[in-house]
Each structure stands twice: as structure tokens, then as C-alpha cells.
C-alpha atoms as an extended CHARMM CRD file, in Angstrom:
* protein
*
       101  EXT
         1         1  UNK       CA             -3.1820000000       15.3170000000      -24.8430000000  PROA      1               0.0000000000
         2         2  UNK       CA             -2.4950000000       15.1500000000      -21.0820000000  PROA      2               0.0000000000
         3         3  UNK       CA              0.1440000000       12.6850000000      -19.6460000000  PROA      3               0.0000000000
         4         4  UNK       CA             -0.5140000000       11.4240000000      -16.1580000000  PROA      4               0.0000000000
         5         5  UNK       CA              1.5600000000       13.1650000000      -13.7060000000  PROA      5               0.0000000000
         6         6  UNK       CA              2.4930000000       16.0780000000      -15.7590000000  PROA      6               0.0000000000
         7         7  UNK       CA              1.2540000000       19.6450000000      -15.5340000000  PROA      7               0.0000000000
         8         8  UNK       CA             -0.1540000000       21.0720000000      -18.5850000000  PROA      8               0.0000000000
         9         9  UNK       CA             -0.9270000000       24.9030000000      -19.1950000000  PROA      9               0.0000000000
        10        10  UNK       CA             -3.5860000000       25.5370000000      -21.7390000000  PROA      10              0.0000000000
        11        11  UNK       CA             -5.0080000000       28.8390000000      -23.0840000000  PROA      11              0.0000000000
        12        12  UNK       CA             -7.4210000000       29.5100000000      -25.3990000000  PROA      12              0.0000000000
        13        13  UNK       CA             -6.9110000000       32.8410000000      -27.3340000000  PROA      13              0.0000000000
        14        14  UNK       CA            -10.0000000000       34.0830000000      -29.1870000000  PROA      14              0.0000000000
        15        15  UNK       CA             -9.7240000000       36.7890000000      -31.8100000000  PROA      15              0.0000000000
        16        16  UNK       CA            -12.9390000000       38.4070000000      -33.0610000000  PROA      16              0.0000000000
        17        17  UNK       CA            -13.9310000000       40.0590000000      -36.3320000000  PROA      17              0.0000000000
        18        18  UNK       CA            -10.5870000000       39.4510000000      -37.8790000000  PROA      18              0.0000000000
        19        19  UNK       CA             -9.6030000000       41.3520000000      -40.8600000000  PROA      19              0.0000000000
        20        20  UNK       CA             -6.1930000000       39.4650000000      -41.6620000000  PROA      20              0.0000000000
        21        21  UNK       CA             -3.7560000000       36.8950000000      -40.3540000000  PROA      21              0.0000000000
        22        22  UNK       CA             -0.7050000000       34.8450000000      -41.2260000000  PROA      22              0.0000000000
        23        23  UNK       CA              1.1700000000       32.1890000000      -39.4680000000  PROA      23              0.0000000000
        24        24  UNK       CA              4.4460000000       30.4090000000      -40.6020000000  PROA      24              0.0000000000
        25        25  UNK       CA              6.1190000000       27.3320000000      -39.1880000000  PROA      25              0.0000000000
        26        26  UNK       CA              3.1480000000       26.2940000000      -37.1910000000  PROA      26              0.0000000000
        27        27  UNK       CA              4.0450000000       22.3880000000      -36.5690000000  PROA      27              0.0000000000
        28        28  UNK       CA              4.4380000000       21.6130000000      -32.8420000000  PROA      28              0.0000000000
        29        29  UNK       CA              4.2450000000       25.2450000000      -31.9760000000  PROA      29              0.0000000000
        30        30  UNK       CA              4.2080000000       26.6430000000      -28.2840000000  PROA      30              0.0000000000
        31        31  UNK       CA              3.1780000000       30.1870000000      -28.4710000000  PROA      31              0.0000000000
        32        32  UNK       CA              5.2760000000       32.0730000000      -26.0710000000  PROA      32              0.0000000000
        33        33  UNK       CA              4.3850000000       35.7730000000      -26.8700000000  PROA      33              0.0000000000
        34        34  UNK       CA              1.3110000000       37.7360000000      -27.9010000000  PROA      34              0.0000000000
        35        35  UNK       CA              1.6770000000       41.4060000000      -28.0550000000  PROA      35              0.0000000000
        36        36  UNK       CA             -0.0820000000       44.2410000000      -29.5670000000  PROA      36              0.0000000000
        37        37  UNK       CA              1.6140000000       46.4940000000      -32.0750000000  PROA      37              0.0000000000
        38        38  UNK       CA              0.0610000000       49.6370000000      -33.4460000000  PROA      38              0.0000000000
        39        39  UNK       CA             -1.3870000000       49.3500000000      -36.8450000000  PROA      39              0.0000000000
        40        40  UNK       CA              1.0700000000       51.4810000000      -37.9810000000  PROA      40              0.0000000000
        41        41  UNK       CA              3.9690000000       49.1130000000      -37.0230000000  PROA      41              0.0000000000
        42        42  UNK       CA              2.1350000000       46.1830000000      -38.4430000000  PROA      42              0.0000000000
        43        43  UNK       CA              1.7840000000       47.9680000000      -41.8590000000  PROA      43              0.0000000000
        44        44  UNK       CA              5.4180000000       48.8810000000      -41.7700000000  PROA      44              0.0000000000
        45        45  UNK       CA              6.6130000000       45.2220000000      -41.2850000000  PROA      45              0.0000000000
        46        46  UNK       CA              4.0850000000       43.6600000000      -43.6170000000  PROA      46              0.0000000000
        47        47  UNK       CA              3.3420000000       46.2680000000      -46.5840000000  PROA      47              0.0000000000
        48        48  UNK       CA              4.9820000000       44.2840000000      -49.2150000000  PROA      48              0.0000000000
        49        49  UNK       CA              3.4460000000       40.9300000000      -48.0010000000  PROA      49              0.0000000000
        50        50  UNK       CA              0.1780000000       42.5040000000      -47.9120000000  PROA      50              0.0000000000
        51        51  UNK       CA              0.2200000000       43.9730000000      -51.2600000000  PROA      51              0.0000000000
        52        52  UNK       CA              0.9210000000       40.5100000000      -52.9210000000  PROA      52              0.0000000000
        53        53  UNK       CA             -1.5670000000       38.6970000000      -50.6910000000  PROA      53              0.0000000000
        54        54  UNK       CA             -4.5630000000       41.2210000000      -51.5340000000  PROA      54              0.0000000000
        55        55  UNK       CA             -3.9130000000       40.0690000000      -54.9700000000  PROA      55              0.0000000000
        56        56  UNK       CA             -3.7030000000       36.3270000000      -54.3110000000  PROA      56              0.0000000000
        57        57  UNK       CA             -6.4700000000       35.8110000000      -51.7580000000  PROA      57              0.0000000000
        58        58  UNK       CA             -8.0800000000       39.1550000000      -51.0290000000  PROA      58              0.0000000000
        59        59  UNK       CA             -7.9100000000       41.0650000000      -47.6130000000  PROA      59              0.0000000000
        60        60  UNK       CA            -10.9360000000       42.3120000000      -45.7840000000  PROA      60              0.0000000000
        61        61  UNK       CA            -11.0020000000       45.9240000000      -46.1410000000  PROA      61              0.0000000000
        62        62  UNK       CA             -8.3680000000       46.2680000000      -48.9120000000  PROA      62              0.0000000000
        63        63  UNK       CA             -9.2690000000       48.9380000000      -51.6820000000  PROA      63              0.0000000000
        64        64  UNK       CA             -6.1300000000       49.9950000000      -53.4470000000  PROA      64              0.0000000000
        65        65  UNK       CA             -2.9700000000       50.2470000000      -51.2820000000  PROA      65              0.0000000000
        66        66  UNK       CA             -1.4130000000       49.6310000000      -47.7980000000  PROA      66              0.0000000000
        67        67  UNK       CA             -1.9580000000       53.2730000000      -47.0130000000  PROA      67              0.0000000000
        68        68  UNK       CA             -5.7130000000       53.0980000000      -47.7890000000  PROA      68              0.0000000000
        69        69  UNK       CA             -5.8750000000       49.7300000000      -46.0990000000  PROA      69              0.0000000000
        70        70  UNK       CA             -4.4880000000       51.1640000000      -42.7510000000  PROA      70              0.0000000000
        71        71  UNK       CA             -6.6270000000       54.2760000000      -42.5730000000  PROA      71              0.0000000000
        72        72  UNK       CA             -9.5700000000       51.6260000000      -43.2130000000  PROA      72              0.0000000000
        73        73  UNK       CA             -8.4430000000       49.5330000000      -40.5080000000  PROA      73              0.0000000000
        74        74  UNK       CA             -7.8700000000       52.2980000000      -38.0520000000  PROA      74              0.0000000000
        75        75  UNK       CA            -11.4470000000       53.8250000000      -38.7850000000  PROA      75              0.0000000000
        76        76  UNK       CA            -12.9200000000       50.6400000000      -38.2870000000  PROA      76              0.0000000000
        77        77  UNK       CA            -11.1740000000       50.4250000000      -34.9480000000  PROA      77              0.0000000000
        78        78  UNK       CA             -8.9820000000       47.3340000000      -35.8080000000  PROA      78              0.0000000000
        79        79  UNK       CA             -5.9620000000       46.3990000000      -33.7850000000  PROA      79              0.0000000000
        80        80  UNK       CA             -2.6150000000       44.3590000000      -34.6610000000  PROA      80              0.0000000000
        81        81  UNK       CA             -1.0410000000       41.5270000000      -32.5220000000  PROA      81              0.0000000000
        82        82  UNK       CA              2.1880000000       39.7740000000      -33.3330000000  PROA      82              0.0000000000
        83        83  UNK       CA              2.4800000000       36.1620000000      -32.1060000000  PROA      83              0.0000000000
        84        84  UNK       CA              5.8560000000       34.5360000000      -31.6400000000  PROA      84              0.0000000000
        85        85  UNK       CA              7.2960000000       30.9180000000      -30.1260000000  PROA      85              0.0000000000
        86        86  UNK       CA             10.3950000000       29.7530000000      -29.0090000000  PROA      86              0.0000000000
        87        87  UNK       CA             10.8510000000       27.0320000000      -31.9840000000  PROA      87              0.0000000000
        88        88  UNK       CA             10.2930000000       29.5450000000      -35.1230000000  PROA      88              0.0000000000
        89        89  UNK       CA              6.3900000000       29.8120000000      -35.2990000000  PROA      89              0.0000000000
        90        90  UNK       CA              5.6420000000       33.5950000000      -36.0210000000  PROA      90              0.0000000000
        91        91  UNK       CA              2.6140000000       35.5170000000      -37.0960000000  PROA      91              0.0000000000
        92        92  UNK       CA              0.0620000000       38.1950000000      -36.7120000000  PROA      92              0.0000000000
        93        93  UNK       CA             -3.6010000000       38.7730000000      -36.4100000000  PROA      93              0.0000000000
        94        94  UNK       CA             -5.5060000000       41.7070000000      -37.2070000000  PROA      94              0.0000000000
        95        95  UNK       CA             -8.6040000000       41.9490000000      -35.4400000000  PROA      95              0.0000000000
        96        96  UNK       CA            -11.3090000000       44.1060000000      -33.2710000000  PROA      96              0.0000000000
        97        97  UNK       CA            -10.8250000000       42.4190000000      -30.1820000000  PROA      97              0.0000000000
        98        98  UNK       CA             -8.8980000000       39.3330000000      -28.2810000000  PROA      98              0.0000000000
        99        99  UNK       CA             -9.9790000000       37.5290000000      -25.2050000000  PROA      99              0.0000000000
       100       100  UNK       CA             -8.6440000000       34.6630000000      -23.2620000000  PROA      100             0.0000000000
       101       101  UNK       CA            -11.3220000000       32.2420000000      -22.7950000000  PROA      101             0.0000000000
């Protein structure tokens, strides 16, 4: 929604061929930061959750454990991004590419 007389900045970020993603506290979020992290950093932070999510929801390229998952992501040229906002929203995306449309 645009209110007359107010400037609004919009961004459209597109992640292609996503293997995994998770977002928390999405209500009224204004994203302030998207930054790339290594697959190793991503796995170190989310290893316990990934193990659980693989059983509950399934993960693209998951086979048996976090180590094998990381190897599969690297071999298939996946990259990881963390996403944050000033009001508690946070999450990650693992995908092959990102673009600003």
C-alpha cells in the first residue's frame, strides 16, 4: 500500500532453485539485512533443526545426516543467505542463485 505523500522503497528478491528455507516472526517484517554465509556456517547454526525438519517435512537433497547434506549442497552449487529485520524477523534461504528484480 502506498500512502500519498510518503516515499516507499520496494525490493523484490528472487531466490532460484531453493533447497531449504525457514522464516520466523514474519508479521509486519521489514527486511533490513540479507547476507550470504558459507554452507559450513549455515550448517553449524542450523544442524539440530535441519535434522528435525528432514524427518518432519523432508528436505531437498537430504539423505542421512547433516554432513552428507552439506556435501550434497556444495556439490550441487547451493549457497546460503541469512535474512534479518529490526523487529525480530529472521530466517535463511539455501538456493542456487539470488537476484533483485
